Short mmCIF file of C-alpha atoms and ligand atoms in Angstrom, two decimals:
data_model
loop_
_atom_site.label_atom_id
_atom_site.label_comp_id
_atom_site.label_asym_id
_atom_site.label_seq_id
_atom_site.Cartn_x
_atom_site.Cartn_y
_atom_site.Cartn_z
CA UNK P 187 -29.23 28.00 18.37
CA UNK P 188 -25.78 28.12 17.50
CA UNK P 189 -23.59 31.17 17.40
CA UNK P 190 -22.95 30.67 13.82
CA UNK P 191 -26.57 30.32 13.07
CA UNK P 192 -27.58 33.26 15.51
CA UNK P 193 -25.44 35.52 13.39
CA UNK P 194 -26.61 33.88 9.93
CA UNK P 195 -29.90 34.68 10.69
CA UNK P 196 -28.99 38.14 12.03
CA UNK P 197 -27.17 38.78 8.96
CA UNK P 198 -30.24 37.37 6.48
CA UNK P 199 -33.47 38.37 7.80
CA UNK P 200 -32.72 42.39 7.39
CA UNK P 201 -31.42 41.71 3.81
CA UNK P 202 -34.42 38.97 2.65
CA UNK P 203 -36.99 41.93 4.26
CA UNK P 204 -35.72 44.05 1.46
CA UNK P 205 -35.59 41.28 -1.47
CA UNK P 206 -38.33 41.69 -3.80
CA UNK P 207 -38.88 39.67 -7.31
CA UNK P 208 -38.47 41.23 -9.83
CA UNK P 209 -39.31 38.31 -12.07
CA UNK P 210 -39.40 34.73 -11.69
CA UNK P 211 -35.66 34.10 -11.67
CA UNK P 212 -34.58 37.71 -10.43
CA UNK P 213 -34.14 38.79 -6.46
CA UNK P 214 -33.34 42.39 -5.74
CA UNK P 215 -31.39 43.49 -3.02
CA UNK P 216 -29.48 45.85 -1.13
CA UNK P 217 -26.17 46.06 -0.16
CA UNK P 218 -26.00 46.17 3.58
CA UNK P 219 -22.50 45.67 4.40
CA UNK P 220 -20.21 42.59 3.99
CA UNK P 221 -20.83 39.83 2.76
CA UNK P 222 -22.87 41.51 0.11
CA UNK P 223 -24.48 38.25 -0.84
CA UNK P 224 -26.71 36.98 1.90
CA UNK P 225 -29.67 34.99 0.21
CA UNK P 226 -27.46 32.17 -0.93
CA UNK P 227 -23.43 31.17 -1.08
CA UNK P 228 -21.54 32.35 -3.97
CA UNK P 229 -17.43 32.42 -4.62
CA UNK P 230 -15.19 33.93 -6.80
CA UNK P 231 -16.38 37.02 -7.98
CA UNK P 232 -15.39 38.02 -11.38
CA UNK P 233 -16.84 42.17 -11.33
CA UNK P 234 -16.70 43.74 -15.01
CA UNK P 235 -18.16 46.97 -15.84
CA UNK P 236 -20.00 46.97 -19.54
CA UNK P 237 -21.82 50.34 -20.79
CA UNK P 238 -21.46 52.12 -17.06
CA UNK P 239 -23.11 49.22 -14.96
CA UNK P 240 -21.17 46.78 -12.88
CA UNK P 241 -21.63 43.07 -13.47
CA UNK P 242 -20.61 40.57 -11.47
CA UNK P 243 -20.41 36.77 -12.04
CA UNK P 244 -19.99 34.23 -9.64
CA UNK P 245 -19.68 30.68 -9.28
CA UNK P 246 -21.94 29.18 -6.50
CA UNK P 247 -21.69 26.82 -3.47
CA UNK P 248 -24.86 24.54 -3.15
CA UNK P 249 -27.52 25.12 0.30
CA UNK P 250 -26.88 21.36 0.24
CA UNK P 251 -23.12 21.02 -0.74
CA UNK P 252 -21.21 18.14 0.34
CA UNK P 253 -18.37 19.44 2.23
CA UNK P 254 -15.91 16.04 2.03
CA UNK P 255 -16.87 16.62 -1.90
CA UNK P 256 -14.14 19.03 -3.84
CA UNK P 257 -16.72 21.92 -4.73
CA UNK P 258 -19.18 20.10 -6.33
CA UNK P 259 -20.72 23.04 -7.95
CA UNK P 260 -23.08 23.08 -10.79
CA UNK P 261 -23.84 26.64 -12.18
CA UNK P 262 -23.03 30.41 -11.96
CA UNK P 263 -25.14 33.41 -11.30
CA UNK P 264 -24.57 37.22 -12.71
CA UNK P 265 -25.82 40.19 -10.33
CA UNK P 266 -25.75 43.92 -11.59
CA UNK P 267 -25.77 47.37 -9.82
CA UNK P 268 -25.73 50.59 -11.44
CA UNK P 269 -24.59 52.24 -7.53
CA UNK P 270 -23.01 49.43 -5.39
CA UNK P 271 -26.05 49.74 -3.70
CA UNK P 272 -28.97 48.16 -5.23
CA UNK P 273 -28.26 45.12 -6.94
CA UNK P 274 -30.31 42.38 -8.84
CA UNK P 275 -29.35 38.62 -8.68
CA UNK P 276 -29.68 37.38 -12.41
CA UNK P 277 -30.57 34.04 -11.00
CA UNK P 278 -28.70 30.87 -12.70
CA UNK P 279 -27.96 32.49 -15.94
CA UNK P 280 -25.43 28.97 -16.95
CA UNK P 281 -25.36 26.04 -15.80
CA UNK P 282 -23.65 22.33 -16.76
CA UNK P 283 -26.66 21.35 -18.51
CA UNK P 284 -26.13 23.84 -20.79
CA UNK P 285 -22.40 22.23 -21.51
CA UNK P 286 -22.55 18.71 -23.56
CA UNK P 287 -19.23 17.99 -22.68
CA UNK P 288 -18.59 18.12 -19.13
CA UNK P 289 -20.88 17.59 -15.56
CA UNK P 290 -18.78 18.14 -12.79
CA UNK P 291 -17.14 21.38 -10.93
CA UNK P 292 -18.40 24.56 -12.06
CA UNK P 293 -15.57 26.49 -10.52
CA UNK P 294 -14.42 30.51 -10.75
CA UNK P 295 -15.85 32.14 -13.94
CA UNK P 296 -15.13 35.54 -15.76
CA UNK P 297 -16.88 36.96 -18.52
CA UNK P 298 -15.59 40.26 -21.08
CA UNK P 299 -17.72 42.29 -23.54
CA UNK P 300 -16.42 42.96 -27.17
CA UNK P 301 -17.93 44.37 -30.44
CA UNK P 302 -20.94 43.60 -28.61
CA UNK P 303 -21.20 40.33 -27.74
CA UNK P 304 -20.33 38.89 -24.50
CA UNK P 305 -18.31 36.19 -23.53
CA UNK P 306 -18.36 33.76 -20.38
CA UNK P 307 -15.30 31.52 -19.50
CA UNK P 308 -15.56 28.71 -17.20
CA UNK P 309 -13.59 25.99 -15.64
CA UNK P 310 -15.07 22.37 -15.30
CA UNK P 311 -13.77 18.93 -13.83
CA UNK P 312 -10.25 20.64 -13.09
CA UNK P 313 -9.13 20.27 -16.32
CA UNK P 314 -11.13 22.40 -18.74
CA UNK P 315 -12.09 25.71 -19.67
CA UNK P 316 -15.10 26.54 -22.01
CA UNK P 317 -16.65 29.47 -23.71
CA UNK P 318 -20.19 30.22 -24.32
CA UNK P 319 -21.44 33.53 -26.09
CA UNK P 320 -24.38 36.07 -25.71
CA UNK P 321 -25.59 39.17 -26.78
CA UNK P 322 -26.79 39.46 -23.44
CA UNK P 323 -24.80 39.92 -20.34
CA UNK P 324 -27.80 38.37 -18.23
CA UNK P 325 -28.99 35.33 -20.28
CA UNK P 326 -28.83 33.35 -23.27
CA UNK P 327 -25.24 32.08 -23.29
CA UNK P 328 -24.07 29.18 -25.87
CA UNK P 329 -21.47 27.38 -26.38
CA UNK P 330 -20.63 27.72 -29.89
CA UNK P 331 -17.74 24.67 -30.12
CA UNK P 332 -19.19 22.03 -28.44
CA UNK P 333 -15.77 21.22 -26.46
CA UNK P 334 -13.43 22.93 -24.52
CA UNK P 335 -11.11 25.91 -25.73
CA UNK P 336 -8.57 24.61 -23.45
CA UNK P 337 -8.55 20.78 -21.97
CA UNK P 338 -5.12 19.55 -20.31
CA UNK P 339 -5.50 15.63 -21.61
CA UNK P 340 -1.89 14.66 -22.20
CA UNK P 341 -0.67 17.73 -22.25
CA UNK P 342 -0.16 18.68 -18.92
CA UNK P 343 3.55 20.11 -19.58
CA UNK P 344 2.05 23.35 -21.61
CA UNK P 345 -1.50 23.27 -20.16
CA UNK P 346 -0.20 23.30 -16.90
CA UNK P 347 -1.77 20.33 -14.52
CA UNK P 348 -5.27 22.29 -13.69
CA UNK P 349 -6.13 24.64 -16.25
CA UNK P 350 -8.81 26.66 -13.66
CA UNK P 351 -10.05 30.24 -13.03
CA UNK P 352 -9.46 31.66 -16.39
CA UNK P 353 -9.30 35.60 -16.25
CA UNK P 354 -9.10 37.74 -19.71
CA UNK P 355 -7.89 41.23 -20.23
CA UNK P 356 -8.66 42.92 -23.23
CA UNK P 357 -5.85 45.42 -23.75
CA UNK P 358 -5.62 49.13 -25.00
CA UNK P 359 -4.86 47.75 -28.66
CA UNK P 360 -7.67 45.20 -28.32
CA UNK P 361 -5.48 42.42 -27.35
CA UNK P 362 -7.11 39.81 -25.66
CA UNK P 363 -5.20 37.43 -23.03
CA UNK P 364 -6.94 34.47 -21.42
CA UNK P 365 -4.78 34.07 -17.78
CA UNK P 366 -5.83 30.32 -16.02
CA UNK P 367 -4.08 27.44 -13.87
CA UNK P 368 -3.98 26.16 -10.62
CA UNK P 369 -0.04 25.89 -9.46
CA UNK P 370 1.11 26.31 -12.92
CA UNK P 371 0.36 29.47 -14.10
CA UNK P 372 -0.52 30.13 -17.76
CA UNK P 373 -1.40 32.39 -20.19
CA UNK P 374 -2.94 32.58 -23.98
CA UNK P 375 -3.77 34.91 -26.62
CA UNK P 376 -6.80 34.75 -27.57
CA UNK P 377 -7.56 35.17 -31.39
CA UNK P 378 -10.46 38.95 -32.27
CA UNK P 379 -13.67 36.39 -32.61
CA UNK P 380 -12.87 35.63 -28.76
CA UNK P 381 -13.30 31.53 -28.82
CA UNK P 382 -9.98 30.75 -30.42
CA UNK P 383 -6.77 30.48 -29.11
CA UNK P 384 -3.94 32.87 -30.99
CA UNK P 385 -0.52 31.16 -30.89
CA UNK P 386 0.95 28.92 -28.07
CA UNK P 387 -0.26 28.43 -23.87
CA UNK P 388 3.17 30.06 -21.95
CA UNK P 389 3.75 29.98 -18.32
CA UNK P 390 3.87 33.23 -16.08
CA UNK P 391 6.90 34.19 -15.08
CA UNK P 392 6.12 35.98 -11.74
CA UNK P 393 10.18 37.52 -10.12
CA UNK P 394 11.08 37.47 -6.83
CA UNK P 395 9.48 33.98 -5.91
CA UNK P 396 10.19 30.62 -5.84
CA UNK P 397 7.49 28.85 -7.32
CA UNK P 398 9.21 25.28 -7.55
CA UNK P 399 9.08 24.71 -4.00
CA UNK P 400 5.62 23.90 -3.59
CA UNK P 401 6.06 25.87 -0.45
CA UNK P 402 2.44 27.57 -0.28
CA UNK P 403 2.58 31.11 1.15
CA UNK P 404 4.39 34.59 0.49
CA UNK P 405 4.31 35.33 -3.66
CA UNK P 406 3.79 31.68 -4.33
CA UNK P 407 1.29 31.28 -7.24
CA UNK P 408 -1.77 29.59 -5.97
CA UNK P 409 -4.88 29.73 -8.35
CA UNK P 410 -7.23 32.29 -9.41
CA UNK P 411 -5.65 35.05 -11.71
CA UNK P 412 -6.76 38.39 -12.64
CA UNK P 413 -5.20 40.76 -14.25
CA UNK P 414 -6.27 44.62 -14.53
CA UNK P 415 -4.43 47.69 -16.55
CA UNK P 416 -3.80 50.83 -14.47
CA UNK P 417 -1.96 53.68 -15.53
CA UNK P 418 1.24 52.38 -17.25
CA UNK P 419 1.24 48.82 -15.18
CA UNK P 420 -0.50 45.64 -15.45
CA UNK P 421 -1.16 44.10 -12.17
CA UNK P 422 -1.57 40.26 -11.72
CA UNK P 423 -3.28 39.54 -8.69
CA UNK P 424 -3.44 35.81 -7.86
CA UNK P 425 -3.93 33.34 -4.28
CA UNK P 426 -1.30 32.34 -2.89
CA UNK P 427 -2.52 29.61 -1.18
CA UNK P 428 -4.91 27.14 1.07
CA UNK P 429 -3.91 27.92 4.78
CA UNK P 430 -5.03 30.33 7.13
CA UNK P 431 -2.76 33.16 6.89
CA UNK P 432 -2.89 33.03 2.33
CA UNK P 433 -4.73 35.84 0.90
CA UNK P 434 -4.87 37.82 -2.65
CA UNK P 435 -1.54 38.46 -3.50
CA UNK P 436 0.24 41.07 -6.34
CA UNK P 437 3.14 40.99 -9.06
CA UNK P 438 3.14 44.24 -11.09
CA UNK P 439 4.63 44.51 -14.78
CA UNK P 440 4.59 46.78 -17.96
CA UNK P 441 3.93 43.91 -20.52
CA UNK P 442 0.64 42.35 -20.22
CA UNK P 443 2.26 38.88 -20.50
CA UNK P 444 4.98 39.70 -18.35
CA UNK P 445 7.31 39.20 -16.71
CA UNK P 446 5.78 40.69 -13.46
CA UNK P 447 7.80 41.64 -10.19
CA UNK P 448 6.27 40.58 -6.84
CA UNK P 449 4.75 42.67 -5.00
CA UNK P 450 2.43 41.81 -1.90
CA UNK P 451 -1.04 41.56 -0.48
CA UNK P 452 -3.88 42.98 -1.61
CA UNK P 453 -5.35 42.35 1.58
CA UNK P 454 -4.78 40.71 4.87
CA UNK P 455 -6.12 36.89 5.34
CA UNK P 456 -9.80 36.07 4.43
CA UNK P 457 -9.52 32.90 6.36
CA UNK P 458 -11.97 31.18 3.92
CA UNK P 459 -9.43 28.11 2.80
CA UNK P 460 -9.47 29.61 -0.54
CA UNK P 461 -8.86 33.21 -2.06
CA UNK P 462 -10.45 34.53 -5.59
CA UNK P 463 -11.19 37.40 -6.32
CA UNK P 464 -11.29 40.85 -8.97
CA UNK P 465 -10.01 44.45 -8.78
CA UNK P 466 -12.16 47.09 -11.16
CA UNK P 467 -12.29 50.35 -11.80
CA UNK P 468 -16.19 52.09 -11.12
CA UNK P 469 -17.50 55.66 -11.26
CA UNK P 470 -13.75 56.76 -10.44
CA UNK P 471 -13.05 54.27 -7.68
CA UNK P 472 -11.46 50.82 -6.92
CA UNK P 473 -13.16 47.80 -5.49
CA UNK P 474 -11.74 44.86 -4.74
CA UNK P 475 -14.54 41.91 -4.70
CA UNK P 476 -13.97 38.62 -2.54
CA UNK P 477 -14.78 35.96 -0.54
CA UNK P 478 -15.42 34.48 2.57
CA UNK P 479 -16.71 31.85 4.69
CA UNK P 480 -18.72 34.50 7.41
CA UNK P 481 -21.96 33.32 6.72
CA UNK P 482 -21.74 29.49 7.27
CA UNK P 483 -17.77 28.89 8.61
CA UNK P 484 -17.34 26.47 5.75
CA UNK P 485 -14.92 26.89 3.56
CA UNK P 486 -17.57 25.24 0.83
CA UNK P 487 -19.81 27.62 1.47
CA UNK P 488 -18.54 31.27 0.79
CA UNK P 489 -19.73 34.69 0.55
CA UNK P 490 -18.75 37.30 -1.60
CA UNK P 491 -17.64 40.04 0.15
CA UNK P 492 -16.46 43.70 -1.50
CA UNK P 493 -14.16 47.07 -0.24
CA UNK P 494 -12.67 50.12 -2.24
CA UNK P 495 -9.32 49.89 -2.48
CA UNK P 496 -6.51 52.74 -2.82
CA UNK P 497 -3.08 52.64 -4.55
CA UNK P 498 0.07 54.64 -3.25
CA UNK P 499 1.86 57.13 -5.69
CA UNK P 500 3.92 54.51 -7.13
CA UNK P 501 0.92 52.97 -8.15
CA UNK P 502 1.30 50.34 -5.30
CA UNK P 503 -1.58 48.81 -3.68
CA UNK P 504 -2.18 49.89 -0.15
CA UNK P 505 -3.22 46.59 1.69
CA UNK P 506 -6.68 46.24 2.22
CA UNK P 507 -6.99 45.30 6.56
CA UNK P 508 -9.92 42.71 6.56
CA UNK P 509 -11.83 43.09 9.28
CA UNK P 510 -13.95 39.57 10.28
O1 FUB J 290 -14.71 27.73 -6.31
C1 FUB J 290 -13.99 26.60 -6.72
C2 FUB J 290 -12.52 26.89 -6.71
O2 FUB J 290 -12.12 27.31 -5.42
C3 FUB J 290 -12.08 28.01 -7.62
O3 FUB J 290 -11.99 27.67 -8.96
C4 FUB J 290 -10.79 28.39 -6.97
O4 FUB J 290 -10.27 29.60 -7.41
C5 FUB J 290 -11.18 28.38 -5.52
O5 FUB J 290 -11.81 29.57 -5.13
#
């Protein structure tokens, strides 16, 4: 047995002891330490809080993925915890059979609540990102269009060249903002019925960087957005980056759309090839939810890891030291 394995199975057979179903599609579980998520591979973890329980939704590297593939995912799953400790796995709550217009790369999701209905935004074949609509958190999305609310086809100059990872933030006055893109930064209004876009796609201007480069690294604007209100600032949290030493990085602003001021890491290296991730608020604390490759030590098949976080007085995150 491998060292890898050894510590796979070290890691998996305390957690699946405590699994029980709680329906067909549901697994229970505990939270037993990092990587939270032992009894399969999930990525980019998009953690919302609706009605005083956390949600979070995931998108999910296959048992059997092909690693020379580029994530050849297929669906996303929603857990939820009502104490960090005890969660439930939702199971496969959306999948691309459930979108007519796309079948490939079912890549980092997010999902908001509003006027009660909930909405889940996804990215698909690198150049798309749909909606779909419940009144569930769990189950039952739809797409109600039948095509993508954003799709870069010859329109790469405003679209940016891979609409990905779209992030929303509903703001104080009820604002939404739909934040996406792969290299090219972008971000939308999104119209009060939460499928239409309200006015034109504009890039994110992030200071203190030097995004034309293509130098990766530093405040460089990789993929994988997400932006979160606290206090008077808006903080954009994004990767900067493929390599080793690229993490979750910071820009900070008091506009929603900008233009944010670079700030720094949210937390040291991951090592996982890529970096995605959320920041909320719970019960009075903040969490930062990630990933990483500890289980498997493939970069196509990631865990999602989280940690509380703590801001200085100036409202500056305090780097979170991963330990591996
Ligand atoms: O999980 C597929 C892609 O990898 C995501 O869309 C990116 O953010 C990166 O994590």
């Amino acid at each position: 047995m491998n060292k890898v394995f050894s510590y796979f199975l070290l890691a998996v057979v305390p957690a699946s002891v405590m699994f029980g179903c709680t329906s067909k599609q549901e697994v229970a579980f505990k939270h037993i330490g990092n990587p939270l998520i032992r009894h399969m591979y999930t990525a980019d973890p998009s953690a919302r809080v609706f009605d005083g329980k956390l949600y979070l939704y995931t998108s999910h590297d296959r048992d059997d993925t092909d690693q020379n593939a580029h994530f050849d995912m297929t669906d996303w799953h929603v857990f939820s915890t009502n104490n960090l400790t005890d969660w439930v796995d939702h199971g496969a709550f959306f999948s691309l059979d459930d979108v007519a217009w796309a079948s490939k790369q079912a890549w980092a999701p997010d999902a908001v609540m509003r006027n009660g209905k909930y909405y889940f935004y996804y990215p698909i074949e690198q150049s798309m990102i749909g909606v779909a609509v419940s009144d569930s958190p769990v189950a039952g999305f739809k797409d109600p269009l039948g095509k993508p609310l954003i799709d870069n086809t010859g329109n790469k100059q405003t679209v940016g060249r891979e609409p990905i990872d779209p992030a929303i933030l509903i703001d104080d006055d009820g604002q939404a903002y739909m934040f996406f893109g792969c290299r090219d930064a972008r971000v939308v209004k999104l119209k009060d019925n939460m499928i239409e876009l309200d006015g034109e796609i504009q890039p994110v201007q992030i200071n203190g960087i030097d995004q034309f480069t293509e130098k990766i690294g530093g405040g460089w604007y990789g993929e994988g957005p997400w932006v979160f209100k606290r206090g008077q600032y808006y903080y954009y949290m994004y990767s900067n980056g493929w390599e080793k030493d690229t993490t979750l990085v910071y820009a900070m602003a008091k506009n929603p759309m900008g233009p944010f001021d670079y700030i720094g890491e949210v937390m040291t290296p991951v090592g996982a090839g890529t970096s995605h991730g959320s920041i909320t608020e719970f019960k009075g604390k903040w969490y930062v939810f990630y990933h990483s490759k500890l289980l498997s030590n493939q970069g196509k098949q990631r865990s999602v890891h989280f940690d509380e976080i703590f801001f200085d007085k100036n409202g500056k995150i305090i780097p979170l030291q991963y330990k591996h």
